[in-house]
Amino acid sequence: MATYPQHKISLPVIKRLPRYLRHVQLLQKACVETVSSSELAAMLGNTASQVRQDFNCFGGFGQQGVGYNVVLLCKALEQLLVGGSHLPAILIGTGRLGCTISGFLGSTGAGFHLTAAFDNAPAQIGTALGGLVVQDVATLAEYCGASPPEVAVLCIPEDSASGMAQVLLSLGIKGFWNFSQYDLAAASPGVVVENVHLGDSLQSLGYRVRNI
Amino acid sequence: MATYPQHKISLPVIKRLPRYLRHVQLLQKACVETVSSSELAAMLGNTASQVRQDFNCFGGFGQQGVGYNVVLLCKALEQLLVGGSHLPAILIGTGRLGCTISGFLGSTGAGFHLTAAFDNAPAQIGTALGGLVVQDVATLAEYCGASPPEVAVLCIPEDSASGMAQVLLSLGIKGFWNFSQYDLAAASPGVVVENVHLGDSLQSLGYRVRNI
């Protein structure tokens, strides 16, 4: 039996997977048993052909003509996206945004485990954040040597993000959830970065509403 | 003299504008006077041809062969993205995420003005949020009749977001900054929606780190 994925999946396909999962989870909640690629496409606003192509990257998830079994499809997507052991993650920057995001990271079933939080502000260091105590960012290398994290969540200003990202890369961090405005993906091609550029999103919204 | 934009600008172009602005602002801070499309492309990880095509949608911003004047380019992009009067916005959902986002909306120069915040939880109603007092969501229609907002920020759970979005559309809301997991853009095609699906972003990150 073939094992999937057998080749590198393209980023746009990966980015669509969570949306598929959300819609399939809704179908499962609604006790729908099967769903066709056309029905899924209509829910997501894309095409049946794209749904089938996307799913074929992972072996197809179902039989042609019969539609997808919702329970099995849901399980397969969950396995792809949040399956396996939780990824150890550290938070850099424990301001308002950092605290909110750490709560989010801890509360979802997204497959991560926040193991430590760091800041450089004396007022923050030593304070409680969830079940953690905020540590001095000066101790970062020591911490990463002892308990290697795989992911860093960057909730720091743009001007500190550039230097911090290089430090984290040198300490073996593989992926970044980047809330800073720093363009980490452009500066370090090949590094796994998921950007949440709130400012960009807000500016796009403003432009679009002003130019309806 | 031609006025731009003369035609509907495509969404991918609009989404790239804030990134251009961020990089051009950095050049301006660094006192760089001119920048070529190739240099901009290298900073952003795209192509010179795409930079020129994108800018041509707005009249070009500069002269061929000379490069772009950084100060003028910065001003032009700022005018496009945050120029004009501030857009009145309301916040729906004043939990942890809503509070953080409202702070963000108030602190950036993104061209919005938060005029009111609503919740349905008795514990939240009447509490202070920035300079506002959280109002009962039951009074939403009355508020929108008296002070029509243009944008709504949705920081509510997926299962309430669907109904709330329909209410807000009927009250004349033109654009949504959507932090809920609800797929508003798929459900209401044609409505201006900027999604910040934190869960999707986190799942993509997890998949990519697990499959490096």
Tab-separated table of C-alpha atoms in Angstrom:
chain	number	residue	atom	x	y	z
A	1	MET	CA	0.000	0.000	0.000
A	2	ALA	CA	1.319	3.410	-0.908
A	3	THR	CA	2.305	5.822	1.860
A	4	TYR	CA	1.434	9.482	1.401
A	5	PRO	CA	2.710	12.138	1.068
A	6	GLN	CA	5.298	10.689	-1.290
A	7	HIS	CA	6.507	14.100	-2.471
A	8	LYS	CA	6.755	17.636	-1.183
A	9	ILE	CA	3.284	19.156	-0.908
A	10	SER	CA	2.979	22.744	-2.186
A	11	LEU	CA	2.335	25.525	0.312
A	12	PRO	CA	-1.056	26.592	-1.112
A	13	VAL	CA	-2.323	23.003	-0.689
A	14	ILE	CA	-1.070	22.889	2.921
A	15	LYS	CA	-2.714	26.245	3.628
A	16	ARG	CA	-6.068	24.935	2.380
A	17	LEU	CA	-6.030	21.832	4.610
A	18	PRO	CA	-7.185	23.579	7.827
A	19	ARG	CA	-10.167	25.063	5.979
A	20	TYR	CA	-11.118	21.630	4.672
A	21	LEU	CA	-10.849	20.270	8.193
A	22	ARG	CA	-13.058	23.028	9.654
A	23	HIS	CA	-15.796	22.386	7.103
A	24	VAL	CA	-15.585	18.608	7.420
A	25	GLN	CA	-15.785	18.922	11.220
A	26	LEU	CA	-19.000	20.938	10.761
A	27	LEU	CA	-20.408	18.183	8.537
A	28	GLN	CA	-19.482	15.594	11.144
A	29	LYS	CA	-21.209	17.642	13.870
A	30	ALA	CA	-24.272	17.781	11.616
A	31	CYS	CA	-24.136	13.957	11.281
A	32	VAL	CA	-23.644	14.092	7.504
A	33	GLU	CA	-22.265	10.711	6.401
A	34	THR	CA	-20.746	11.393	2.984
A	35	VAL	CA	-19.758	14.471	1.038
A	36	SER	CA	-18.769	14.866	-2.620
A	37	SER	CA	-15.918	16.992	-3.918
A	38	SER	CA	-18.517	19.323	-5.525
A	39	GLU	CA	-20.314	19.787	-2.214
A	40	LEU	CA	-17.041	20.535	-0.425
A	41	ALA	CA	-16.047	22.934	-3.195
A	42	ALA	CA	-19.347	24.793	-2.857
A	43	MET	CA	-18.777	25.162	0.896
A	44	LEU	CA	-15.286	26.533	0.407
A	45	GLY	CA	-15.824	28.592	-2.732
A	46	ASN	CA	-13.366	26.650	-4.879
A	47	THR	CA	-13.806	23.917	-7.514
A	48	ALA	CA	-14.458	20.180	-7.257
A	49	SER	CA	-11.381	19.589	-9.370
A	50	GLN	CA	-9.212	21.507	-6.898
A	51	VAL	CA	-10.635	19.546	-3.957
A	52	ARG	CA	-9.819	16.248	-5.712
A	53	GLN	CA	-6.343	17.433	-6.730
A	54	ASP	CA	-5.606	18.617	-3.185
A	55	PHE	CA	-6.795	15.345	-1.649
A	56	ASN	CA	-4.897	13.285	-4.251
A	57	CYS	CA	-1.666	14.717	-2.796
A	58	PHE	CA	-2.468	12.549	0.246
A	59	GLY	CA	-3.794	9.483	-1.534
A	60	GLY	CA	-7.298	10.743	-2.265
A	61	PHE	CA	-9.121	10.097	1.057
A	62	GLY	CA	-12.015	8.360	-0.685
A	63	GLN	CA	-13.538	6.506	-3.591
A	64	GLN	CA	-14.598	8.125	-6.818
A	65	GLY	CA	-18.340	8.246	-7.404
A	66	VAL	CA	-19.203	7.429	-3.786
A	67	GLY	CA	-18.024	10.652	-2.176
A	68	TYR	CA	-15.912	10.955	0.936
A	69	ASN	CA	-16.865	9.267	4.187
A	70	VAL	CA	-17.062	12.287	6.520
A	71	VAL	CA	-15.811	10.523	9.662
A	72	LEU	CA	-12.825	8.982	7.869
A	73	LEU	CA	-12.014	12.216	6.029
A	74	CYS	CA	-12.140	14.144	9.291
A	75	LYS	CA	-9.824	11.655	10.998
A	76	ALA	CA	-7.382	11.703	8.072
A	77	LEU	CA	-7.217	15.517	8.005
A	78	GLU	CA	-6.844	15.701	11.791
A	79	GLN	CA	-4.049	13.135	11.632
A	80	LEU	CA	-2.256	15.218	8.996
A	81	LEU	CA	-2.667	18.551	10.789
A	82	VAL	CA	-2.561	17.855	14.509
A	83	GLY	CA	-1.602	14.183	14.707
A	84	GLY	CA	1.494	12.813	16.368
A	85	SER	CA	3.263	14.117	19.438
A	86	HIS	CA	2.834	17.749	20.444
A	87	LEU	CA	5.521	20.106	19.157
A	88	PRO	CA	7.416	21.920	21.926
A	89	ALA	CA	7.100	25.677	21.444
A	90	ILE	CA	8.507	28.735	23.210
A	91	LEU	CA	7.050	32.238	23.359
A	92	ILE	CA	9.315	35.248	22.807
A	93	GLY	CA	7.630	38.432	24.030
A	94	THR	CA	5.072	38.318	26.836
A	95	GLY	CA	3.240	41.591	26.248
A	96	ARG	CA	-0.508	41.767	25.713
A	97	LEU	CA	-0.405	39.996	22.344
A	98	GLY	CA	2.035	37.348	23.588
A	99	CYS	CA	-0.194	36.535	26.572
A	100	THR	CA	-3.292	36.233	24.391
A	101	ILE	CA	-1.502	34.053	21.860
A	102	SER	CA	-0.045	31.797	24.557
A	103	GLY	CA	-3.579	31.237	25.858
A	104	PHE	CA	-4.651	30.363	22.334
A	105	LEU	CA	-1.745	27.972	21.836
A	106	GLY	CA	-2.589	26.217	25.071
A	107	SER	CA	-6.335	26.031	24.510
A	108	THR	CA	-6.592	24.662	20.982
A	109	GLY	CA	-6.001	21.114	19.899
A	110	ALA	CA	-3.464	22.353	17.390
A	111	GLY	CA	-0.755	19.951	18.507
A	112	PHE	CA	1.629	22.296	20.280
A	113	HIS	CA	2.886	22.441	23.852
A	114	LEU	CA	4.153	25.760	25.216
A	115	THR	CA	7.218	24.862	27.284
A	116	ALA	CA	8.666	28.289	28.137
A	117	ALA	CA	8.127	32.042	27.745
A	118	PHE	CA	10.837	34.704	27.513
A	119	ASP	CA	11.018	38.478	27.732
A	120	ASN	CA	13.742	41.114	28.154
A	121	ALA	CA	11.675	43.534	30.278
A	122	PRO	CA	12.580	43.314	33.999
A	123	ALA	CA	8.915	43.951	34.861
A	124	GLN	CA	7.864	40.830	32.935
A	125	ILE	CA	10.615	38.428	34.012
A	126	GLY	CA	9.489	36.227	36.897
A	127	THR	CA	5.774	36.876	36.359
A	128	ALA	CA	3.337	34.008	35.796
A	129	LEU	CA	1.995	33.202	32.338
A	130	GLY	CA	-0.399	30.277	32.244
A	131	GLY	CA	1.445	27.588	34.166
A	132	LEU	CA	4.862	29.060	33.298
A	133	VAL	CA	7.181	31.654	34.816
A	134	VAL	CA	8.485	34.230	32.318
A	135	GLN	CA	12.246	33.812	31.915
A	136	ASP	CA	14.969	36.297	31.029
A	137	VAL	CA	15.673	36.116	27.314
A	138	ALA	CA	19.383	36.205	28.237
A	139	THR	CA	18.962	32.570	29.384
A	140	LEU	CA	17.506	31.447	26.048
A	141	ALA	CA	20.574	29.576	24.764
A	142	GLU	CA	20.928	27.696	28.035
A	143	TYR	CA	17.250	26.717	27.991
A	144	CYS	CA	17.314	25.576	24.365
A	145	GLY	CA	20.417	23.485	25.030
A	146	ALA	CA	18.680	21.644	27.854
A	147	SER	CA	15.140	21.371	26.386
A	148	PRO	CA	15.299	21.912	22.616
A	149	PRO	CA	12.075	23.527	21.358
A	150	GLU	CA	11.027	23.072	17.733
A	151	VAL	CA	8.894	26.171	17.303
A	152	ALA	CA	9.178	29.802	18.428
A	153	VAL	CA	6.270	32.222	18.666
A	154	LEU	CA	7.535	35.747	17.981
A	155	CYS	CA	5.460	38.436	19.696
A	156	ILE	CA	8.115	41.152	19.712
A	157	PRO	CA	8.545	44.427	17.803
A	158	GLU	CA	9.967	44.416	14.290
A	159	ASP	CA	13.276	46.013	15.264
A	160	SER	CA	14.151	43.250	17.746
A	161	ALA	CA	12.687	40.432	15.633
A	162	SER	CA	15.467	40.364	13.055
A	163	GLY	CA	18.277	39.695	15.559
A	164	MET	CA	16.144	37.361	17.672
A	165	ALA	CA	15.180	35.243	14.663
A	166	GLN	CA	18.851	34.686	13.807
A	167	VAL	CA	19.602	33.672	17.414
A	168	LEU	CA	16.677	31.246	17.426
A	169	LEU	CA	17.726	29.723	14.101
A	170	SER	CA	21.241	29.179	15.461
A	171	LEU	CA	19.666	27.437	18.483
A	172	GLY	CA	17.917	24.922	16.234
A	173	ILE	CA	14.395	26.356	15.987
A	174	LYS	CA	12.700	24.818	12.948
A	175	GLY	CA	9.518	26.860	12.642
A	176	PHE	CA	8.224	30.293	13.546
A	177	TRP	CA	4.759	31.597	14.307
A	178	ASN	CA	5.608	35.191	13.516
A	179	PHE	CA	3.413	38.003	14.878
A	180	SER	CA	6.122	40.612	14.425
A	181	GLN	CA	6.060	42.829	11.360
A	182	TYR	CA	9.526	41.523	10.471
A	183	ASP	CA	9.606	39.754	7.112
A	184	LEU	CA	11.347	36.642	8.366
A	185	ALA	CA	10.395	34.457	5.403
A	186	ALA	CA	11.912	36.920	2.912
A	187	ALA	CA	15.057	37.344	5.033
A	188	SER	CA	15.586	33.598	5.598
A	189	PRO	CA	14.214	31.651	2.624
A	190	GLY	CA	13.655	27.982	3.352
A	191	VAL	CA	12.775	28.517	7.022
A	192	VAL	CA	9.251	27.447	7.984
A	193	VAL	CA	7.378	30.638	8.883
A	194	GLU	CA	3.698	31.248	9.428
A	195	ASN	CA	3.099	34.982	9.521
A	196	VAL	CA	0.229	36.674	11.282
A	197	HIS	CA	0.785	40.241	10.160
A	198	LEU	CA	-2.158	41.956	11.872
A	199	GLY	CA	-1.122	45.357	10.542
A	200	ASP	CA	-1.038	44.112	6.947
A	201	SER	CA	-4.430	42.495	7.352
A	202	LEU	CA	-5.911	45.704	8.731
A	203	GLN	CA	-4.433	47.817	5.939
A	204	SER	CA	-5.807	45.475	3.264
A	205	LEU	CA	-9.201	45.669	4.914
A	206	GLY	CA	-9.059	49.468	4.988
A	207	TYR	CA	-8.115	49.683	1.317
A	208	ARG	CA	-10.881	47.307	0.297
A	209	VAL	CA	-13.603	49.006	2.330
A	210	ARG	CA	-12.549	52.437	1.029
A	211	ASN	CA	-12.599	51.161	-2.576
A	212	ILE	CA	-15.765	49.063	-2.657
B	1	MET	CA	-3.905	63.515	-15.836
B	2	ALA	CA	-5.119	60.008	-15.252
B	3	THR	CA	-6.564	59.074	-11.879
B	4	TYR	CA	-5.752	55.657	-10.455
B	5	PRO	CA	-7.017	53.110	-9.763
B	6	GLN	CA	-9.106	53.178	-12.932
B	7	HIS	CA	-10.211	49.573	-12.599
B	8	LYS	CA	-10.825	47.029	-9.879
B	9	ILE	CA	-7.509	45.950	-8.379
B	10	SER	CA	-7.162	42.207	-7.812
B	11	LEU	CA	-7.058	40.893	-4.258
B	12	PRO	CA	-3.520	39.423	-4.453
B	13	VAL	CA	-2.198	42.856	-5.506
B	14	ILE	CA	-4.013	44.560	-2.607
B	15	LYS	CA	-2.658	41.958	-0.183
B	16	ARG	CA	0.909	42.685	-1.317
B	17	LEU	CA	0.636	46.465	-0.785
B	18	PRO	CA	1.174	46.428	3.011
B	19	ARG	CA	4.361	44.392	2.576
B	20	TYR	CA	5.643	46.880	0.014
B	21	LEU	CA	4.847	49.687	2.436
B	22	ARG	CA	6.681	47.998	5.324
B	23	HIS	CA	9.819	47.506	3.267
B	24	VAL	CA	9.719	51.008	1.796
B	25	GLN	CA	9.274	52.465	5.294
B	26	LEU	CA	12.431	50.595	6.360
B	27	LEU	CA	14.311	52.081	3.384
B	28	GLN	CA	13.060	55.531	4.327
B	29	LYS	CA	14.233	55.033	7.937
B	30	ALA	CA	17.628	54.011	6.545
B	31	CYS	CA	17.703	57.269	4.480
B	32	VAL	CA	17.821	55.382	1.161
B	33	GLU	CA	16.760	57.820	-1.581
B	34	THR	CA	15.831	55.601	-4.517
B	35	VAL	CA	15.046	51.924	-4.990
B	36	SER	CA	14.675	49.869	-8.165
B	37	SER	CA	12.007	47.277	-8.814
B	38	SER	CA	14.727	44.577	-8.723
B	39	GLU	CA	15.936	45.737	-5.314
B	40	LEU	CA	12.376	45.767	-3.955
B	41	ALA	CA	11.758	42.331	-5.472
B	42	ALA	CA	14.881	40.957	-3.771
B	43	MET	CA	13.688	42.320	-0.411
B	44	LEU	CA	10.262	40.752	-0.806
B	45	GLY	CA	11.232	37.524	-2.491
B	46	ASN	CA	9.226	38.156	-5.666
B	47	THR	CA	10.210	39.393	-9.148
B	48	ALA	CA	10.956	42.865	-10.514
B	49	SER	CA	8.305	42.300	-13.140
B	50	GLN	CA	5.684	41.632	-10.475
B	51	VAL	CA	6.671	44.777	-8.555
B	52	ARG	CA	6.295	46.881	-11.733
B	53	GLN	CA	2.999	45.209	-12.658
B	54	ASP	CA	1.639	45.749	-9.143
B	55	PHE	CA	2.685	49.413	-9.080
B	56	ASN	CA	1.328	49.987	-12.598
B	57	CYS	CA	-2.141	49.258	-11.223
B	58	PHE	CA	-1.780	52.595	-9.426
B	59	GLY	CA	-0.033	54.577	-12.139
B	60	GLY	CA	3.492	53.226	-11.631
B	61	PHE	CA	4.745	55.409	-8.715
B	62	GLY	CA	7.950	56.287	-10.570
B	63	GLN	CA	9.996	56.638	-13.707
B	64	GLN	CA	11.542	53.767	-15.604
B	65	GLY	CA	15.322	53.562	-15.418
B	66	VAL	CA	15.595	55.998	-12.505
B	67	GLY	CA	14.069	53.810	-9.813
B	68	TYR	CA	11.446	54.858	-7.320
B	69	ASN	CA	11.890	57.881	-5.071
B	70	VAL	CA	11.562	56.271	-1.630
B	71	VAL	CA	9.887	59.224	0.107
B	72	LEU	CA	7.295	59.638	-2.654
B	73	LEU	CA	6.677	55.897	-2.925
B	74	CYS	CA	6.181	55.675	0.831
B	75	LYS	CA	3.724	58.578	0.796
B	76	ALA	CA	1.801	57.112	-2.142
B	77	LEU	CA	1.494	53.678	-0.494
B	78	GLU	CA	0.481	55.237	2.839
B	79	GLN	CA	-2.140	57.320	1.063
B	80	LEU	CA	-3.541	54.185	-0.576
B	81	LEU	CA	-3.575	52.062	2.573
B	82	VAL	CA	-4.275	54.376	5.486
B	83	GLY	CA	-5.101	57.704	3.835
B	84	GLY	CA	-8.385	59.556	4.143
B	85	SER	CA	-10.687	59.704	7.116
B	86	HIS	CA	-10.567	56.955	9.722
B	87	LEU	CA	-13.089	54.168	9.230
B	88	PRO	CA	-15.487	53.741	12.157
B	89	ALA	CA	-15.235	50.188	13.512
B	90	ILE	CA	-17.035	48.213	16.204
B	91	LEU	CA	-15.781	45.233	18.172
B	92	ILE	CA	-18.024	42.210	18.697
B	93	GLY	CA	-16.710	40.017	21.506
B	94	THR	CA	-14.626	41.504	24.325
B	95	GLY	CA	-12.854	38.407	25.627
B	96	ARG	CA	-9.085	38.152	25.853
B	97	LEU	CA	-8.563	38.178	22.084
B	98	GLY	CA	-11.063	41.016	21.551
B	99	CYS	CA	-9.332	43.194	24.169
B	100	THR	CA	-5.900	42.602	22.630
B	101	ILE	CA	-7.160	43.304	19.138
B	102	SER	CA	-8.956	46.479	20.211
B	103	GLY	CA	-5.659	47.721	21.679
B	104	PHE	CA	-3.981	46.933	18.381
B	105	LEU	CA	-6.676	48.716	16.372
B	106	GLY	CA	-6.300	51.808	18.551
B	107	SER	CA	-2.504	51.857	18.594
B	108	THR	CA	-1.614	51.464	14.931
B	109	GLY	CA	-1.895	54.106	12.259
B	110	ALA	CA	-4.016	51.747	10.234
B	111	GLY	CA	-6.772	54.268	9.628
B	112	PHE	CA	-9.530	52.893	11.864
B	113	HIS	CA	-11.377	54.336	14.824
B	114	LEU	CA	-12.972	51.963	17.330
B	115	THR	CA	-16.293	53.575	18.225
B	116	ALA	CA	-17.988	50.859	20.291
B	117	ALA	CA	-17.555	47.375	21.751
B	118	PHE	CA	-20.286	44.796	22.313
B	119	ASP	CA	-20.666	41.534	24.186
B	120	ASN	CA	-23.502	39.277	25.326
B	121	ALA	CA	-21.933	38.173	28.629
B	122	PRO	CA	-23.421	40.024	31.630
B	123	ALA	CA	-19.966	39.992	33.285
B	124	GLN	CA	-18.506	41.930	30.359
B	125	ILE	CA	-21.301	44.457	29.748
B	126	GLY	CA	-20.569	47.774	31.445
B	127	THR	CA	-16.840	47.095	31.889
B	128	ALA	CA	-14.241	49.485	30.484
B	129	LEU	CA	-12.307	48.678	27.316
B	130	GLY	CA	-9.812	51.333	26.285
B	131	GLY	CA	-11.850	54.531	26.434
B	132	LEU	CA	-15.127	52.694	25.794
B	133	VAL	CA	-17.773	50.984	27.904
B	134	VAL	CA	-18.749	47.501	26.690
B	135	GLN	CA	-22.365	47.547	25.521
B	136	ASP	CA	-25.015	44.814	25.434
B	137	VAL	CA	-25.080	43.247	21.976
B	138	ALA	CA	-28.899	43.449	22.223
B	139	THR	CA	-28.538	47.212	21.633
B	140	LEU	CA	-26.491	46.747	18.458
B	141	ALA	CA	-29.229	47.701	15.966
B	142	GLU	CA	-30.042	50.867	17.905
B	143	TYR	CA	-26.363	51.852	18.027
B	144	CYS	CA	-25.795	51.206	14.317
B	145	GLY	CA	-28.878	53.240	13.439
B	146	ALA	CA	-27.546	56.261	15.358
B	147	SER	CA	-23.801	55.954	14.529
B	148	PRO	CA	-23.363	53.739	11.455
B	149	PRO	CA	-20.049	51.855	11.617
B	150	GLU	CA	-18.396	50.646	8.421
B	151	VAL	CA	-16.349	47.788	9.803
B	152	ALA	CA	-16.954	45.072	12.407
B	153	VAL	CA	-14.224	43.143	14.194
B	154	LEU	CA	-15.493	39.640	14.996
B	155	CYS	CA	-13.836	38.121	18.061
B	156	ILE	CA	-16.566	35.599	18.866
B	157	PRO	CA	-16.812	31.810	18.631
B	158	GLU	CA	-17.619	30.168	15.316
B	159	ASP	CA	-21.107	29.064	16.350
B	160	SER	CA	-22.273	32.609	17.125
B	161	ALA	CA	-20.380	34.215	14.228
B	162	SER	CA	-22.686	32.984	11.480
B	163	GLY	CA	-25.842	34.598	12.900
B	164	MET	CA	-24.000	37.726	14.051
B	165	ALA	CA	-22.483	38.278	10.606
B	166	GLN	CA	-25.932	38.220	9.001
B	167	VAL	CA	-27.235	40.744	11.568
B	168	LEU	CA	-24.253	43.028	10.948
B	169	LEU	CA	-24.667	42.816	7.172
B	170	SER	CA	-28.332	43.785	7.538
B	171	LEU	CA	-27.212	46.775	9.649
B	172	GLY	CA	-25.021	48.063	6.825
B	173	ILE	CA	-21.552	46.801	7.841
B	174	LYS	CA	-19.324	46.845	4.756
B	175	GLY	CA	-16.221	45.030	5.940
B	176	PHE	CA	-15.239	42.431	8.509
B	177	TRP	CA	-11.990	41.759	10.344
B	178	ASN	CA	-12.834	38.177	11.151
B	179	PHE	CA	-11.024	36.395	13.982
B	180	SER	CA	-13.719	33.759	14.346
B	181	GLN	CA	-13.238	30.383	12.678
B	182	TYR	CA	-16.457	31.000	10.741
B	183	ASP	CA	-15.900	31.034	6.980
B	184	LEU	CA	-17.720	34.308	6.364
B	185	ALA	CA	-16.185	34.932	2.934
B	186	ALA	CA	-17.374	31.539	1.640
B	187	ALA	CA	-20.846	32.018	3.162
B	188	SER	CA	-21.307	35.575	1.859
B	189	PRO	CA	-19.386	36.001	-1.405
B	190	GLY	CA	-18.816	39.624	-2.337
B	191	VAL	CA	-18.569	40.848	1.254
B	192	VAL	CA	-15.205	42.386	2.186
B	193	VAL	CA	-13.647	40.041	4.734
B	194	GLU	CA	-10.122	39.885	6.086
B	195	ASN	CA	-9.708	36.655	7.989
B	196	VAL	CA	-7.226	36.059	10.772
B	197	HIS	CA	-7.740	32.355	11.317
B	198	LEU	CA	-5.195	31.728	14.083
B	199	GLY	CA	-6.126	28.054	14.302
B	200	ASP	CA	-5.562	27.520	10.564
B	201	SER	CA	-2.224	29.280	10.741
B	202	LEU	CA	-1.118	27.132	13.654
B	203	GLN	CA	-2.217	23.910	11.938
B	204	SER	CA	-0.309	24.811	8.759
B	205	LEU	CA	2.755	25.542	10.860
B	206	GLY	CA	2.454	22.191	12.627
B	207	TYR	CA	2.106	20.283	9.370
B	208	ARG	CA	5.102	22.050	7.843
B	209	VAL	CA	7.387	21.565	10.856
B	210	ARG	CA	6.418	17.883	11.105
B	211	ASN	CA	7.102	17.378	7.395
B	212	ILE	CA	10.343	19.329	6.877
